[in-house]
Tab-separated table of C-alpha atoms in Angstrom:
chain	number	residue	atom	x	y	z
A	1	UNK	CA	-5.091	-74.021	-53.612
A	2	UNK	CA	-4.408	-70.270	-53.710
A	3	UNK	CA	-5.379	-70.015	-50.036
A	4	UNK	CA	-2.976	-72.839	-49.135
A	5	UNK	CA	-0.166	-71.224	-51.104
A	6	UNK	CA	-0.878	-67.859	-49.474
A	7	UNK	CA	-0.819	-69.372	-45.970
A	8	UNK	CA	2.356	-71.307	-46.739
A	9	UNK	CA	4.080	-68.239	-48.171
A	10	UNK	CA	3.012	-66.098	-45.194
A	11	UNK	CA	4.245	-68.726	-42.733
A	12	UNK	CA	7.562	-68.973	-44.560
A	13	UNK	CA	8.041	-65.198	-44.453
A	14	UNK	CA	7.147	-65.028	-40.746
A	15	UNK	CA	9.483	-67.897	-39.870
A	16	UNK	CA	12.287	-66.320	-41.859
A	17	UNK	CA	11.712	-62.995	-40.116
A	18	UNK	CA	11.678	-64.724	-36.725
A	19	UNK	CA	14.913	-66.554	-37.521
A	20	UNK	CA	16.534	-63.323	-38.682
A	21	UNK	CA	15.408	-61.528	-35.526
A	22	UNK	CA	16.658	-64.359	-33.307
A	23	UNK	CA	19.976	-64.355	-35.133
A	24	UNK	CA	20.298	-60.590	-34.719
A	25	UNK	CA	19.576	-60.871	-30.998
A	26	UNK	CA	22.042	-63.745	-30.621
A	27	UNK	CA	24.744	-61.664	-32.308
A	28	UNK	CA	24.265	-58.961	-29.645
A	29	UNK	CA	24.588	-61.277	-26.637
A	30	UNK	CA	27.983	-61.135	-24.975
A	31	UNK	CA	29.164	-58.153	-27.027
A	32	UNK	CA	29.417	-55.721	-24.094
A	33	UNK	CA	31.589	-55.738	-20.999
A	34	UNK	CA	31.203	-54.227	-17.515
A	35	UNK	CA	28.087	-56.326	-16.921
A	36	UNK	CA	28.019	-55.370	-13.241
A	37	UNK	CA	26.621	-52.001	-14.370
A	38	UNK	CA	23.346	-53.793	-15.174
A	39	UNK	CA	22.756	-55.194	-11.682
A	40	UNK	CA	19.875	-53.284	-10.112
A	41	UNK	CA	20.139	-51.860	-6.603
A	42	UNK	CA	17.641	-51.435	-3.787
A	43	UNK	CA	15.532	-54.279	-2.396
A	44	UNK	CA	12.395	-52.192	-2.887
A	45	UNK	CA	13.000	-51.703	-6.612
A	46	UNK	CA	14.030	-55.322	-7.179
A	47	UNK	CA	11.015	-56.598	-5.242
A	48	UNK	CA	8.822	-54.683	-7.702
A	49	UNK	CA	10.327	-56.534	-10.650
A	50	UNK	CA	12.806	-53.727	-11.356
A	51	UNK	CA	9.984	-51.612	-12.822
A	52	UNK	CA	11.353	-48.541	-11.080
A	53	UNK	CA	12.462	-45.950	-13.652
A	54	UNK	CA	9.138	-44.100	-13.296
A	55	UNK	CA	8.893	-44.613	-9.516
A	56	UNK	CA	12.354	-43.375	-8.492
A	57	UNK	CA	11.096	-41.935	-5.207
A	58	UNK	CA	13.775	-43.122	-2.797
A	59	UNK	CA	17.572	-43.040	-2.645
A	60	UNK	CA	17.926	-45.911	-5.119
A	61	UNK	CA	16.835	-43.373	-7.759
A	62	UNK	CA	20.549	-42.548	-7.877
A	63	UNK	CA	20.919	-45.791	-9.854
A	64	UNK	CA	17.515	-46.211	-11.549
A	65	UNK	CA	16.774	-42.668	-12.666
A	66	UNK	CA	18.921	-39.748	-11.446
A	67	UNK	CA	16.039	-37.328	-12.093
A	68	UNK	CA	14.336	-38.804	-9.032
A	69	UNK	CA	17.018	-37.366	-6.760
A	70	UNK	CA	15.571	-33.889	-7.316
A	71	UNK	CA	12.097	-35.101	-6.350
A	72	UNK	CA	13.007	-36.829	-3.088
A	73	UNK	CA	15.056	-33.857	-1.843
A	74	UNK	CA	12.356	-31.227	-2.499
A	75	UNK	CA	11.882	-30.761	1.250
A	76	UNK	CA	15.606	-30.289	1.850
A	77	UNK	CA	16.049	-33.661	3.562
A	78	UNK	CA	18.976	-36.007	2.936
A	79	UNK	CA	18.853	-39.727	2.147
A	80	UNK	CA	21.351	-42.498	2.848
A	81	UNK	CA	20.956	-46.026	1.483
A	82	UNK	CA	22.989	-49.204	2.040
A	83	UNK	CA	22.459	-52.331	-0.089
A	84	UNK	CA	23.801	-55.882	0.020
A	85	UNK	CA	23.064	-58.737	-2.401
A	86	UNK	CA	24.136	-62.369	-2.393
A	87	UNK	CA	24.768	-64.040	-5.745
A	88	UNK	CA	25.740	-67.468	-7.020
A	89	UNK	CA	29.371	-68.621	-7.029
A	90	UNK	CA	30.183	-66.640	-3.897
A	91	UNK	CA	29.652	-63.232	-5.501
A	92	UNK	CA	28.423	-60.277	-3.471
A	93	UNK	CA	27.096	-56.957	-4.717
A	94	UNK	CA	27.204	-53.813	-2.570
A	95	UNK	CA	25.832	-50.312	-3.131
A	96	UNK	CA	25.920	-47.176	-1.000
A	97	UNK	CA	24.336	-43.857	-1.929
A	98	UNK	CA	23.865	-40.459	-0.303
A	99	UNK	CA	21.487	-37.832	-1.751
A	100	UNK	CA	21.286	-34.246	-0.519
A	101	UNK	CA	20.923	-30.558	-1.326
A	102	UNK	CA	23.520	-27.924	-0.539
A	103	UNK	CA	22.504	-24.413	0.429
A	104	UNK	CA	23.508	-21.898	-2.207
A	105	UNK	CA	24.028	-24.427	-5.013
A	106	UNK	CA	21.346	-25.179	-7.624
A	107	UNK	CA	19.816	-28.620	-7.872
A	108	UNK	CA	20.296	-31.775	-5.836
A	109	UNK	CA	23.360	-33.979	-5.502
A	110	UNK	CA	24.302	-37.556	-4.715
A	111	UNK	CA	27.424	-39.622	-4.228
A	112	UNK	CA	27.393	-43.388	-4.657
A	113	UNK	CA	29.559	-46.442	-5.106
A	114	UNK	CA	28.982	-50.000	-6.321
A	115	UNK	CA	31.189	-53.033	-5.688
A	116	UNK	CA	30.942	-56.531	-7.168
A	117	UNK	CA	33.415	-58.928	-5.584
A	118	UNK	CA	34.195	-62.610	-5.198
A	119	UNK	CA	35.965	-64.746	-2.636
A	120	UNK	CA	39.614	-65.599	-3.454
A	121	UNK	CA	40.011	-68.653	-5.687
A	122	UNK	CA	42.896	-71.097	-5.998
A	123	UNK	CA	45.245	-70.776	-8.958
A	124	UNK	CA	45.128	-74.065	-10.879
A	125	UNK	CA	47.299	-75.250	-13.757
A	126	UNK	CA	47.620	-78.379	-15.873
A	127	UNK	CA	50.424	-79.569	-13.604
A	128	UNK	CA	48.703	-78.493	-10.370
A	129	UNK	CA	44.976	-79.175	-10.851
A	130	UNK	CA	44.372	-79.041	-7.092
A	131	UNK	CA	45.996	-75.631	-6.816
A	132	UNK	CA	49.453	-74.112	-6.756
A	133	UNK	CA	49.067	-72.699	-3.266
A	134	UNK	CA	48.410	-69.226	-4.677
A	135	UNK	CA	45.085	-67.436	-4.857
A	136	UNK	CA	43.610	-64.825	-7.170
A	137	UNK	CA	40.555	-62.620	-7.000
A	138	UNK	CA	38.455	-60.431	-9.255
A	139	UNK	CA	36.165	-57.490	-8.694
A	140	UNK	CA	34.556	-54.412	-10.199
A	141	UNK	CA	33.610	-51.105	-8.662
A	142	UNK	CA	32.513	-47.611	-9.564
A	143	UNK	CA	32.460	-44.211	-7.916
A	144	UNK	CA	29.699	-41.851	-9.023
A	145	UNK	CA	28.373	-38.328	-8.624
A	146	UNK	CA	24.811	-37.291	-9.467
A	147	UNK	CA	23.273	-33.906	-10.219
A	148	UNK	CA	19.529	-33.441	-10.596
A	149	UNK	CA	17.106	-30.536	-10.843
A	150	UNK	CA	13.382	-29.875	-11.103
A	151	UNK	CA	13.250	-27.806	-14.291
A	152	UNK	CA	9.517	-27.146	-13.829
A	153	UNK	CA	6.975	-28.320	-11.252
A	154	UNK	CA	6.229	-31.563	-13.068
A	155	UNK	CA	9.499	-32.309	-14.840
A	156	UNK	CA	12.924	-33.230	-13.475
A	157	UNK	CA	16.221	-34.039	-15.162
A	158	UNK	CA	19.360	-35.634	-13.791
A	159	UNK	CA	22.632	-37.260	-14.718
A	160	UNK	CA	25.213	-39.466	-13.040
A	161	UNK	CA	28.897	-39.579	-13.982
A	162	UNK	CA	30.731	-42.779	-13.018
A	163	UNK	CA	34.346	-43.849	-12.851
A	164	UNK	CA	34.738	-47.605	-13.413
A	165	UNK	CA	37.483	-50.000	-12.393
A	166	UNK	CA	37.539	-53.694	-13.276
A	167	UNK	CA	40.223	-56.076	-12.068
A	168	UNK	CA	41.188	-59.709	-12.583
A	169	UNK	CA	44.333	-60.777	-10.719
A	170	UNK	CA	47.016	-58.348	-11.985
A	171	UNK	CA	45.062	-57.070	-14.999
A	172	UNK	CA	42.893	-53.946	-14.810
A	173	UNK	CA	40.587	-51.812	-16.928
A	174	UNK	CA	39.321	-48.297	-16.229
A	175	UNK	CA	36.626	-46.202	-17.855
A	176	UNK	CA	33.944	-43.549	-17.508
A	177	UNK	CA	30.205	-43.747	-18.135
A	178	UNK	CA	27.233	-41.402	-17.980
A	179	UNK	CA	23.611	-42.049	-16.977
A	180	UNK	CA	20.825	-39.634	-17.986
A	181	UNK	CA	17.259	-39.547	-16.682
A	182	UNK	CA	13.993	-37.635	-16.835
A	183	UNK	CA	10.854	-37.848	-14.724
A	184	UNK	CA	7.519	-36.300	-15.715
A	185	UNK	CA	4.407	-36.066	-13.529
A	186	UNK	CA	1.300	-35.869	-15.715
A	187	UNK	CA	-1.930	-34.006	-14.976
A	188	UNK	CA	-3.907	-37.250	-15.140
A	189	UNK	CA	-4.404	-38.810	-11.712
A	190	UNK	CA	-1.007	-39.845	-10.306
A	191	UNK	CA	0.587	-41.137	-13.504
A	192	UNK	CA	4.266	-40.355	-13.916
A	193	UNK	CA	6.569	-41.277	-16.779
A	194	UNK	CA	10.274	-41.937	-16.428
A	195	UNK	CA	13.048	-42.435	-18.951
A	196	UNK	CA	16.723	-43.215	-18.494
A	197	UNK	CA	19.761	-44.035	-20.592
A	198	UNK	CA	22.380	-45.933	-18.626
A	199	UNK	CA	26.062	-46.635	-19.246
A	200	UNK	CA	26.810	-44.211	-22.056
A	201	UNK	CA	30.505	-43.978	-22.754
A	202	UNK	CA	33.488	-45.019	-24.860
A	203	UNK	CA	34.660	-48.606	-25.142
A	204	UNK	CA	36.959	-50.006	-22.462
A	205	UNK	CA	40.150	-51.987	-23.027
A	206	UNK	CA	41.059	-55.046	-20.971
A	207	UNK	CA	44.525	-56.483	-21.703
A	208	UNK	CA	44.551	-56.232	-25.528
A	209	UNK	CA	40.819	-56.427	-26.221
A	210	UNK	CA	38.363	-53.554	-26.521
A	211	UNK	CA	34.688	-53.942	-25.639
A	212	UNK	CA	31.669	-51.598	-25.627
A	213	UNK	CA	29.669	-50.723	-22.534
A	214	UNK	CA	26.237	-52.269	-21.804
A	215	UNK	CA	24.240	-49.172	-22.754
A	216	UNK	CA	20.533	-49.491	-21.979
A	217	UNK	CA	17.453	-47.346	-22.627
A	218	UNK	CA	14.589	-47.608	-20.140
A	219	UNK	CA	11.112	-46.084	-20.242
A	220	UNK	CA	8.256	-46.698	-17.857
A	221	UNK	CA	5.095	-45.461	-16.206
A	222	UNK	CA	3.795	-45.685	-12.653
A	223	UNK	CA	0.695	-44.654	-10.744
A	224	UNK	CA	-1.108	-45.079	-7.439
A	225	UNK	CA	-3.914	-47.397	-8.529
A	226	UNK	CA	-5.600	-47.026	-5.144
A	227	UNK	CA	-4.930	-44.698	-2.242
A	228	UNK	CA	-6.715	-44.010	1.027
A	229	UNK	CA	-5.899	-42.964	4.562
A	230	UNK	CA	-4.847	-46.508	5.478
A	231	UNK	CA	-3.828	-48.159	2.197
A	232	UNK	CA	-1.931	-47.488	-1.016
A	233	UNK	CA	-1.351	-49.604	-4.115
A	234	UNK	CA	1.451	-48.545	-6.458
A	235	UNK	CA	1.755	-50.216	-9.875
A	236	UNK	CA	4.534	-49.746	-12.422
A	237	UNK	CA	5.505	-50.944	-15.891
A	238	UNK	CA	8.875	-50.646	-17.612
A	239	UNK	CA	10.354	-51.440	-21.031
A	240	UNK	CA	14.109	-51.961	-21.477
A	241	UNK	CA	16.144	-51.816	-24.686
A	242	UNK	CA	19.676	-53.132	-23.979
A	243	UNK	CA	22.480	-52.799	-26.499
A	244	UNK	CA	23.629	-56.373	-25.887
A	245	UNK	CA	20.446	-58.412	-25.580
A	246	UNK	CA	16.782	-58.701	-26.498
A	247	UNK	CA	14.192	-56.141	-25.414
A	248	UNK	CA	12.466	-56.941	-22.153
A	249	UNK	CA	9.720	-55.636	-19.900
A	250	UNK	CA	8.927	-55.545	-16.191
A	251	UNK	CA	5.705	-55.257	-14.220
A	252	UNK	CA	5.594	-54.601	-10.493
A	253	UNK	CA	3.445	-53.503	-7.618
A	254	UNK	CA	3.709	-52.371	-4.013
A	255	UNK	CA	0.949	-52.477	-1.415
A	256	UNK	CA	1.422	-50.227	1.634
A	257	UNK	CA	-0.431	-50.686	4.904
A	258	UNK	CA	0.063	-47.206	6.294
A	259	UNK	CA	-0.965	-48.008	9.870
A	260	UNK	CA	0.516	-51.452	10.447
A	261	UNK	CA	1.448	-50.114	13.868
A	262	UNK	CA	1.235	-46.515	15.104
A	263	UNK	CA	3.622	-44.577	12.826
A	264	UNK	CA	4.848	-47.820	11.213
A	265	UNK	CA	4.228	-48.767	7.565
A	266	UNK	CA	4.335	-52.281	6.117
A	267	UNK	CA	4.973	-52.714	2.393
A	268	UNK	CA	4.469	-55.902	0.357
A	269	UNK	CA	5.882	-56.146	-3.173
A	270	UNK	CA	5.841	-58.437	-6.189
A	271	UNK	CA	6.982	-58.265	-9.785
A	272	UNK	CA	7.563	-60.173	-12.980
A	273	UNK	CA	10.289	-59.655	-15.580
A	274	UNK	CA	9.459	-60.694	-19.129
A	275	UNK	CA	11.842	-62.112	-21.730
A	276	UNK	CA	14.625	-62.955	-19.290
A	277	UNK	CA	16.789	-66.065	-19.534
A	278	UNK	CA	17.110	-66.417	-15.766
A	279	UNK	CA	15.432	-63.907	-13.491
A	280	UNK	CA	11.654	-63.683	-13.661
A	281	UNK	CA	9.579	-63.642	-10.471
A	282	UNK	CA	10.448	-61.252	-7.656
A	283	UNK	CA	8.900	-60.446	-4.299
A	284	UNK	CA	9.766	-58.621	-1.123
A	285	UNK	CA	8.665	-56.542	1.806
A	286	UNK	CA	9.664	-53.466	3.760
A	287	UNK	CA	9.034	-51.849	7.124
A	288	UNK	CA	9.235	-48.088	7.581
A	289	UNK	CA	9.370	-46.489	11.020
A	290	UNK	CA	10.203	-43.056	12.463
A	291	UNK	CA	13.620	-42.305	13.914
A	292	UNK	CA	12.896	-38.705	14.895
A	293	UNK	CA	10.454	-35.843	14.528
A	294	UNK	CA	10.986	-35.596	10.751
A	295	UNK	CA	13.197	-38.578	9.967
A	296	UNK	CA	12.530	-42.237	9.249
A	297	UNK	CA	14.224	-45.513	8.357
A	298	UNK	CA	13.063	-48.290	6.045
A	299	UNK	CA	14.378	-51.856	6.026
A	300	UNK	CA	13.740	-53.861	2.838
A	301	UNK	CA	14.208	-57.409	1.573
A	302	UNK	CA	13.785	-58.824	-1.947
A	303	UNK	CA	13.920	-62.296	-3.461
A	304	UNK	CA	14.638	-62.965	-7.150
A	305	UNK	CA	13.922	-66.275	-8.841
A	306	UNK	CA	16.741	-67.866	-10.840
A	307	UNK	CA	16.015	-70.834	-13.105
A	308	UNK	CA	19.455	-72.481	-13.111
A	309	UNK	CA	21.604	-70.638	-10.586
A	310	UNK	CA	20.721	-70.091	-6.940
A	311	UNK	CA	18.007	-67.547	-6.185
A	312	UNK	CA	19.336	-64.135	-5.198
A	313	UNK	CA	18.546	-62.185	-2.044
A	314	UNK	CA	18.849	-58.454	-1.595
A	315	UNK	CA	18.804	-56.451	1.631
A	316	UNK	CA	18.746	-52.685	1.952
A	317	UNK	CA	18.292	-49.966	4.525
A	318	UNK	CA	17.391	-46.360	3.864
A	319	UNK	CA	17.521	-43.411	6.235
A	320	UNK	CA	15.822	-40.059	5.691
A	321	UNK	CA	17.108	-37.271	7.905
């Protein structure tokens, strides 16, 4: 009897704790605005399940972890990336970023911009359910500048300052946010650890309502699980703590065939995102080829599974020069 009572009491406590945790998570959902700040960029990163905060070794590091900008520009080269994503309901998401060093100035720099936009929609009213003949649109964008520096051989720090603008018909909201990131290369094999805090800033006001930003803390690790003259296997894990939702995790990998063709690399990617309502499985591929003696271009594609809405597709191109 005591054992039964103990089990029943333990089960009751655990269920109560689970209900309290679920209620706390539910209270956070929908409490932050500027949700477009959470949309990841770069088909390579998305194809790896968005487990990229510790990878951050291409121009999309501008978004994922600004500390990575210092690492990719160590050789003095510049990087340009262009990204396009298709979303449900006619939405499109665009990102452009340029990372570089400037002689005489310390550290590395980047400029970037993100746009989320929709096709014009008809204005409908109770008396004109088929439309009044007028249209309206909505969209969000940001302009950003990044600074990053290798503080020591194995440790880099960076930050990105962003100006935000959100618009719906004739109403607008403006704000500023800050992203911070670190990247540490350990002495053990090829393991590196990345951390980032995204979307730090004061609340924004839209019409008469104020809302907080979708601040998120990310930490992850990555390593080359296998590497040879012809092959490489990169694996990465990431944990996210959003201010407006439940904690979640991502696992991803990238296999590189270094000699797919002479001087051409083929990359295959896959990932899984845990504790998501919609997006879970991801996959993608990329082809990297030379464009000059010390420059190259990579073309990437990524697919993201959506349970209810249409699957999303992301395309990106990156140029090193």
